[in-house]
CSV table of C-alpha atoms in Angstrom, one decimal:
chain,number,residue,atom,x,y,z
D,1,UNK,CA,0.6,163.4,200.8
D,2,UNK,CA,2.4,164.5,197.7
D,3,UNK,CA,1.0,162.7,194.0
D,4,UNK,CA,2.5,161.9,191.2
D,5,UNK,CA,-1.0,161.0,189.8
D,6,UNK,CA,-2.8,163.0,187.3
D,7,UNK,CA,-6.4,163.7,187.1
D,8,UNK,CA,-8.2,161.2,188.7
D,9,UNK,CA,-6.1,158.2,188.1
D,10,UNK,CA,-4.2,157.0,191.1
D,11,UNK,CA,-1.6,154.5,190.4
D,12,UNK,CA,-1.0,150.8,192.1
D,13,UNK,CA,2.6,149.4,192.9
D,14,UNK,CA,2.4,145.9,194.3
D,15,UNK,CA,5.9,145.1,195.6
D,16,UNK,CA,6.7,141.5,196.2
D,17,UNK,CA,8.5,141.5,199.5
D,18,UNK,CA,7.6,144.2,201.3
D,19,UNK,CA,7.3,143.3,205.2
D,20,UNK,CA,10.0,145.2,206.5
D,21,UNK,CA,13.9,146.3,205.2
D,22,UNK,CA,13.9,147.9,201.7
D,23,UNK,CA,10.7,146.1,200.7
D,24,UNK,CA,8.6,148.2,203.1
D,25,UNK,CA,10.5,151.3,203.0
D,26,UNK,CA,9.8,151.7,199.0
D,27,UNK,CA,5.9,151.0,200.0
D,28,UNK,CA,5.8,153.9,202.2
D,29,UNK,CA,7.9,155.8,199.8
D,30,UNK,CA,5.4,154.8,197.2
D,31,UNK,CA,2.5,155.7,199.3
D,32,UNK,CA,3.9,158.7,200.1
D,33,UNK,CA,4.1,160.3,196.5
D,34,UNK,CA,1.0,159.0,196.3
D,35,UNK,CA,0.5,155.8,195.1
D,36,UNK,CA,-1.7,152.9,196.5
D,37,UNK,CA,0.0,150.2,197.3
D,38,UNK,CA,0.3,146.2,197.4
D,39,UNK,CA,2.6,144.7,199.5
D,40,UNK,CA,2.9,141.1,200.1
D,41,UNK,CA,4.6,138.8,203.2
D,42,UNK,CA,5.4,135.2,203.6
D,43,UNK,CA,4.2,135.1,207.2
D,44,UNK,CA,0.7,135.7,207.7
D,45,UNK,CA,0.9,134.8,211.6
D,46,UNK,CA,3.8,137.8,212.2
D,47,UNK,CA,3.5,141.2,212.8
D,48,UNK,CA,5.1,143.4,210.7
D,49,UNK,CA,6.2,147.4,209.8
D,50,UNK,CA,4.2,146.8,207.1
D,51,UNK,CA,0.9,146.1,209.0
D,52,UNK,CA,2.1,149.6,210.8
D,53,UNK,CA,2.4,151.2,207.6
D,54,UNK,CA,-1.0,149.5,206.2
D,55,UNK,CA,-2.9,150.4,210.0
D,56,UNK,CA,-1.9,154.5,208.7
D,57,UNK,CA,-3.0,154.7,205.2
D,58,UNK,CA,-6.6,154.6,205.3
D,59,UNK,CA,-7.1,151.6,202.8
D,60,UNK,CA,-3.6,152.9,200.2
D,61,UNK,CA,-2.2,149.9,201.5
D,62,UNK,CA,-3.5,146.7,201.0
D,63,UNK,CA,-1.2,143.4,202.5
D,64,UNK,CA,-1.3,139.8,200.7
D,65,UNK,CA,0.0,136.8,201.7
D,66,UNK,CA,3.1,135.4,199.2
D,67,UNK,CA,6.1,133.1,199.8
D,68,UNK,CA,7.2,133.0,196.7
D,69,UNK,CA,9.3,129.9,196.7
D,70,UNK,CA,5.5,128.5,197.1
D,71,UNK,CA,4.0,128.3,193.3
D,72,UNK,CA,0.7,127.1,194.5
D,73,UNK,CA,0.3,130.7,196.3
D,74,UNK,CA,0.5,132.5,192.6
D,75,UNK,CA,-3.0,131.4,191.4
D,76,UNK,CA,-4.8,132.6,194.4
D,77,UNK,CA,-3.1,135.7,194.6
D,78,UNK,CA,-3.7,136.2,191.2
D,79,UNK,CA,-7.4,135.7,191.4
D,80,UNK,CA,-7.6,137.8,194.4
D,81,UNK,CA,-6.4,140.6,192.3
D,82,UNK,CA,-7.9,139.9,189.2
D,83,UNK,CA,-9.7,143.2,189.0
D,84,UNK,CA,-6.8,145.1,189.9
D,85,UNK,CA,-4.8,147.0,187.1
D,86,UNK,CA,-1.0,147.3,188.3
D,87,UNK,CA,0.9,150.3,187.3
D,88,UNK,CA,4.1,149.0,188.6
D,89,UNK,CA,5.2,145.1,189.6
D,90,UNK,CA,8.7,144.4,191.6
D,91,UNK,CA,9.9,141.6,193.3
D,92,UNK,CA,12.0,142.9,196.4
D,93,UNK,CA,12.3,139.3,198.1
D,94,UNK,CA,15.9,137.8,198.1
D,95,UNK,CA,18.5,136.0,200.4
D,96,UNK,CA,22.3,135.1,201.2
D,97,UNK,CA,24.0,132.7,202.8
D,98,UNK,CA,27.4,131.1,203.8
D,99,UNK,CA,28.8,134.4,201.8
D,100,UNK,CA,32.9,133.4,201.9
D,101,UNK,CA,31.9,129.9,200.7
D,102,UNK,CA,33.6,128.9,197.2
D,103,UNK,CA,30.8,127.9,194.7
D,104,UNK,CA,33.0,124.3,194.7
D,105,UNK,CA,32.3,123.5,198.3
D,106,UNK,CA,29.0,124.6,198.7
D,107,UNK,CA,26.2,122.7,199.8
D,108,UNK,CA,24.0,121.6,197.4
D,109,UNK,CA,20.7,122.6,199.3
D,110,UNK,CA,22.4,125.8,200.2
D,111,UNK,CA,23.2,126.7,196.5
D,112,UNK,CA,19.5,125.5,195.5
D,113,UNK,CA,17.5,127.7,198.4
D,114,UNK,CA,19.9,130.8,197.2
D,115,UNK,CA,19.5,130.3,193.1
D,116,UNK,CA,15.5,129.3,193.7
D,117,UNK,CA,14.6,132.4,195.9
D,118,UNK,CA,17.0,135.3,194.0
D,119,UNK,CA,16.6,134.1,190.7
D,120,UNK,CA,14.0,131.2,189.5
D,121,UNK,CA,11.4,132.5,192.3
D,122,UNK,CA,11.3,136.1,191.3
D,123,UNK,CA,10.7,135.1,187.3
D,124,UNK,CA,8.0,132.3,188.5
D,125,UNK,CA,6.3,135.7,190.1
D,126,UNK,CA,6.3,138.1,187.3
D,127,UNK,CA,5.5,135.3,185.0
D,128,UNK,CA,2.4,134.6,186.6
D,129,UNK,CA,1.3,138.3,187.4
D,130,UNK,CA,2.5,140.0,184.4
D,131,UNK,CA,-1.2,140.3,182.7
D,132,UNK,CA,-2.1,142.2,185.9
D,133,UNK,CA,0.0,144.9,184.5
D,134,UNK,CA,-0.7,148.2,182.5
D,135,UNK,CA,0.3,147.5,178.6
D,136,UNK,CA,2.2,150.8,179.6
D,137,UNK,CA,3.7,150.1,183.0
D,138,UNK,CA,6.8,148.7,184.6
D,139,UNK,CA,8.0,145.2,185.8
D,140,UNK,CA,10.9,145.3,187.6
D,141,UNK,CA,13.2,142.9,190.4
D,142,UNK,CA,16.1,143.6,192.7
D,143,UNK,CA,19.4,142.4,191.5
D,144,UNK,CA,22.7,143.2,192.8
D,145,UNK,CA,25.9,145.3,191.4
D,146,UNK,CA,27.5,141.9,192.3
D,147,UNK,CA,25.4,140.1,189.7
D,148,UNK,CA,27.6,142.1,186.6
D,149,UNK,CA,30.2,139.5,185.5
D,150,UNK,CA,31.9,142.4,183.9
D,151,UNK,CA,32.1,144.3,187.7
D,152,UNK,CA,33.9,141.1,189.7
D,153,UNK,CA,36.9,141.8,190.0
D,154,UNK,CA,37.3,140.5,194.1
D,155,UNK,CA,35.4,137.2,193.9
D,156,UNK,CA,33.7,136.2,197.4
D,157,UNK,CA,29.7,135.9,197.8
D,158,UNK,CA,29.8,133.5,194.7
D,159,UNK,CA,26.9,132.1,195.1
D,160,UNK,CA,25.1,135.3,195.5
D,161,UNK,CA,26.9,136.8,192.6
D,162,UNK,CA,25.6,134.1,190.4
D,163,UNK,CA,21.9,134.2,191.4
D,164,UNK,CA,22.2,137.5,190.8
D,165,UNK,CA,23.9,136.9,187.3
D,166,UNK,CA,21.3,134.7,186.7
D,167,UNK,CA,18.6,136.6,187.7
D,168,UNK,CA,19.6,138.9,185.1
D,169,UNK,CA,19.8,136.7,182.1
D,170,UNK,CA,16.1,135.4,182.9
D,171,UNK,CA,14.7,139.3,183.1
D,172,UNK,CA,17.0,139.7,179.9
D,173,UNK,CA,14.9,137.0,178.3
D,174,UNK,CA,11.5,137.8,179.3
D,175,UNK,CA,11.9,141.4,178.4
D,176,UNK,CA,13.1,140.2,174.9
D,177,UNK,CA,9.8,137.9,174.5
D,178,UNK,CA,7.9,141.1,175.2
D,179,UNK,CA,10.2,143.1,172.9
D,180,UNK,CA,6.7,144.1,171.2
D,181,UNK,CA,5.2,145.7,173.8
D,182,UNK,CA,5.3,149.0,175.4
D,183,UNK,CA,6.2,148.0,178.9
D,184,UNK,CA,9.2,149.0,180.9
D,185,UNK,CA,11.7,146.3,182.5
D,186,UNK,CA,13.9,147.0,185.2
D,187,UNK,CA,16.8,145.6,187.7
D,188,UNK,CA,17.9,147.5,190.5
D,189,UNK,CA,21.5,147.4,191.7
D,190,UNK,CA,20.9,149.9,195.2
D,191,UNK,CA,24.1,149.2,196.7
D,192,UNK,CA,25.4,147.7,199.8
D,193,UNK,CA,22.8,148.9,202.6
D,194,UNK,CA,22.4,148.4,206.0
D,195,UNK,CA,19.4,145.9,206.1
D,196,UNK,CA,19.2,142.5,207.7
D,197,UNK,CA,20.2,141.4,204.3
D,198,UNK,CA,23.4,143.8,204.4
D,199,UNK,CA,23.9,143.8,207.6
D,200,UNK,CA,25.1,146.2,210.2
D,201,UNK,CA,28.7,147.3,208.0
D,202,UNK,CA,27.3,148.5,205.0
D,203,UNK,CA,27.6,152.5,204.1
D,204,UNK,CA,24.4,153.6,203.1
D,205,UNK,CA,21.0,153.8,204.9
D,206,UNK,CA,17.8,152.6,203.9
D,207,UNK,CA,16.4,156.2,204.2
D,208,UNK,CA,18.7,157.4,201.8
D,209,UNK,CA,18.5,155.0,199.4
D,210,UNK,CA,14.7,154.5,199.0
D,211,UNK,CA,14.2,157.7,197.2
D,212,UNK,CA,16.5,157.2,195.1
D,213,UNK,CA,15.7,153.7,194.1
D,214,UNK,CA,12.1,154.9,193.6
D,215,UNK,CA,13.4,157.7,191.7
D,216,UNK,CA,14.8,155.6,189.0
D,217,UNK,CA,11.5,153.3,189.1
D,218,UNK,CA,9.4,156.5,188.2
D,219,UNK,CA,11.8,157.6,185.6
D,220,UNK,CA,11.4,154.3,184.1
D,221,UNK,CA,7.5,153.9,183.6
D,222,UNK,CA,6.1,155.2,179.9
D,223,UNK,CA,10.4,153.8,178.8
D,224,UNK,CA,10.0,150.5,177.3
D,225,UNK,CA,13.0,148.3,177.0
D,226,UNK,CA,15.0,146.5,180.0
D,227,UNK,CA,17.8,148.5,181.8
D,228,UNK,CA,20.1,147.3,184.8
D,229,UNK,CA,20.7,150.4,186.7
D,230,UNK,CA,22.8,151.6,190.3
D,231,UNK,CA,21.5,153.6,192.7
D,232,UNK,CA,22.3,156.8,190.2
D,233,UNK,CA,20.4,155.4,187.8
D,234,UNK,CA,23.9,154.7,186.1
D,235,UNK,CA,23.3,151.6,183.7
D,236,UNK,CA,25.9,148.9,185.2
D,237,UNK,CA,27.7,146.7,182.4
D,238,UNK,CA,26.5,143.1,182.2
């Protein structure tokens, strides 16, 4: 197992969403460059890769329970890692639906379960776990290309697009609050890939794109500031 820890500190990632599909690929790509590693999931009656992942890495990787469109699951998960110090926080959890759908004739719970889990959910998280955080590390989410205004130029997953859009804004705003600190903020944009989220058309791999997702995570920890960057690490416009 590789390390991109020095001496004898070795650091902790706990990534929100991480049972399977990107989520769990970037914990075992953490835990292999060796990191320990947090990584929660909203079922706690499933099996998942995770588990798999957890069962090989002789205590690296530690699972908690989170649905994070539940707010009364933050305090306990807070207090269960109270002791913890967090190197890196990101929220991988997200969803889609009725994608061809214009925004005018979309259901109203359908537009509320997509802007609560992509965008409100994600900021209720980080909110709540921030102080578990290094003064020094990096708190980051998974956004979307789709979610630049400046980028749409085909229209279509409209209500994706704008929980992604808003998404932004919020991590825009809390990274301005904590303009003072040295903390790095981040929102990924990884591309279209082939998860059960993307589904079976999309051109890239998840074994592909991990590493270079987790890549531009590393290169962003000691950085403070927010930056909204593509799978190149290429900042994408707003």
């Amino acid at each position: 197992m590789s390390s991109t820890a020095t001496g004898q500190h070795m650091p902790t990632a706990l990534i929100v969403g991480a049972s399977r599909g990107l989520g769990h690929a970037m914990a075992a790509e953490f835990l292999g460059r060796g990191w320990n590693v947090i990584g929660t999931v909203r079922d706690t009656s499933a099996r998942t890769p995770l588990h798999d992942l957890a069962d090989r890495a002789d205590g690296h990787v530690i699972i908690e329970h989170l649905d994070i469109n539940e707010p009364d699951h933050l305090a306990p998960l807070h207090e269960r890692l109270a002791e913890r110090r967090l190197d890196l926080l990101f929220v991988n959890a997200g969803t889609t639906n009725n994608e061809q759908t214009p925004i005018g004739k979309m259901a109203t719970n359908d537009f509320v379960e997509v802007m609560v889990t992509n965008a409100f959910s994600p900021m209720r998280v980080i909110e709540a776990l921030e102080d578990l955080v290094s003064p020094t590390g990096l708190i980051g989410a998974m956004s979307s290309g789709q979610g630049s205004i400046t980028n749409n130029t085909t229209a279509g997953r409209e209500v994706y697009r704008g929980s992604k859009a808003a998404l932004n804004m919020f991590m825009r705003s809390f990274a301005v609050r904590q303009a003072e600190t040295q903390r790095g903020f981040v929102l990924l944009a990884p591309g279209w890939i082939r998860t059960a989220l993307g589904g079976p058309d999309a051109p890239f791999t998840v074994e592909e794109s991990v590493p270079l997702l987790v890549d531009i995570l590393l290169s962003r920890l000691g950085t403070p500031g927010l930056a909204y960057l593509d799978r190149s690490g290429q900042t994408v416009p707003w």
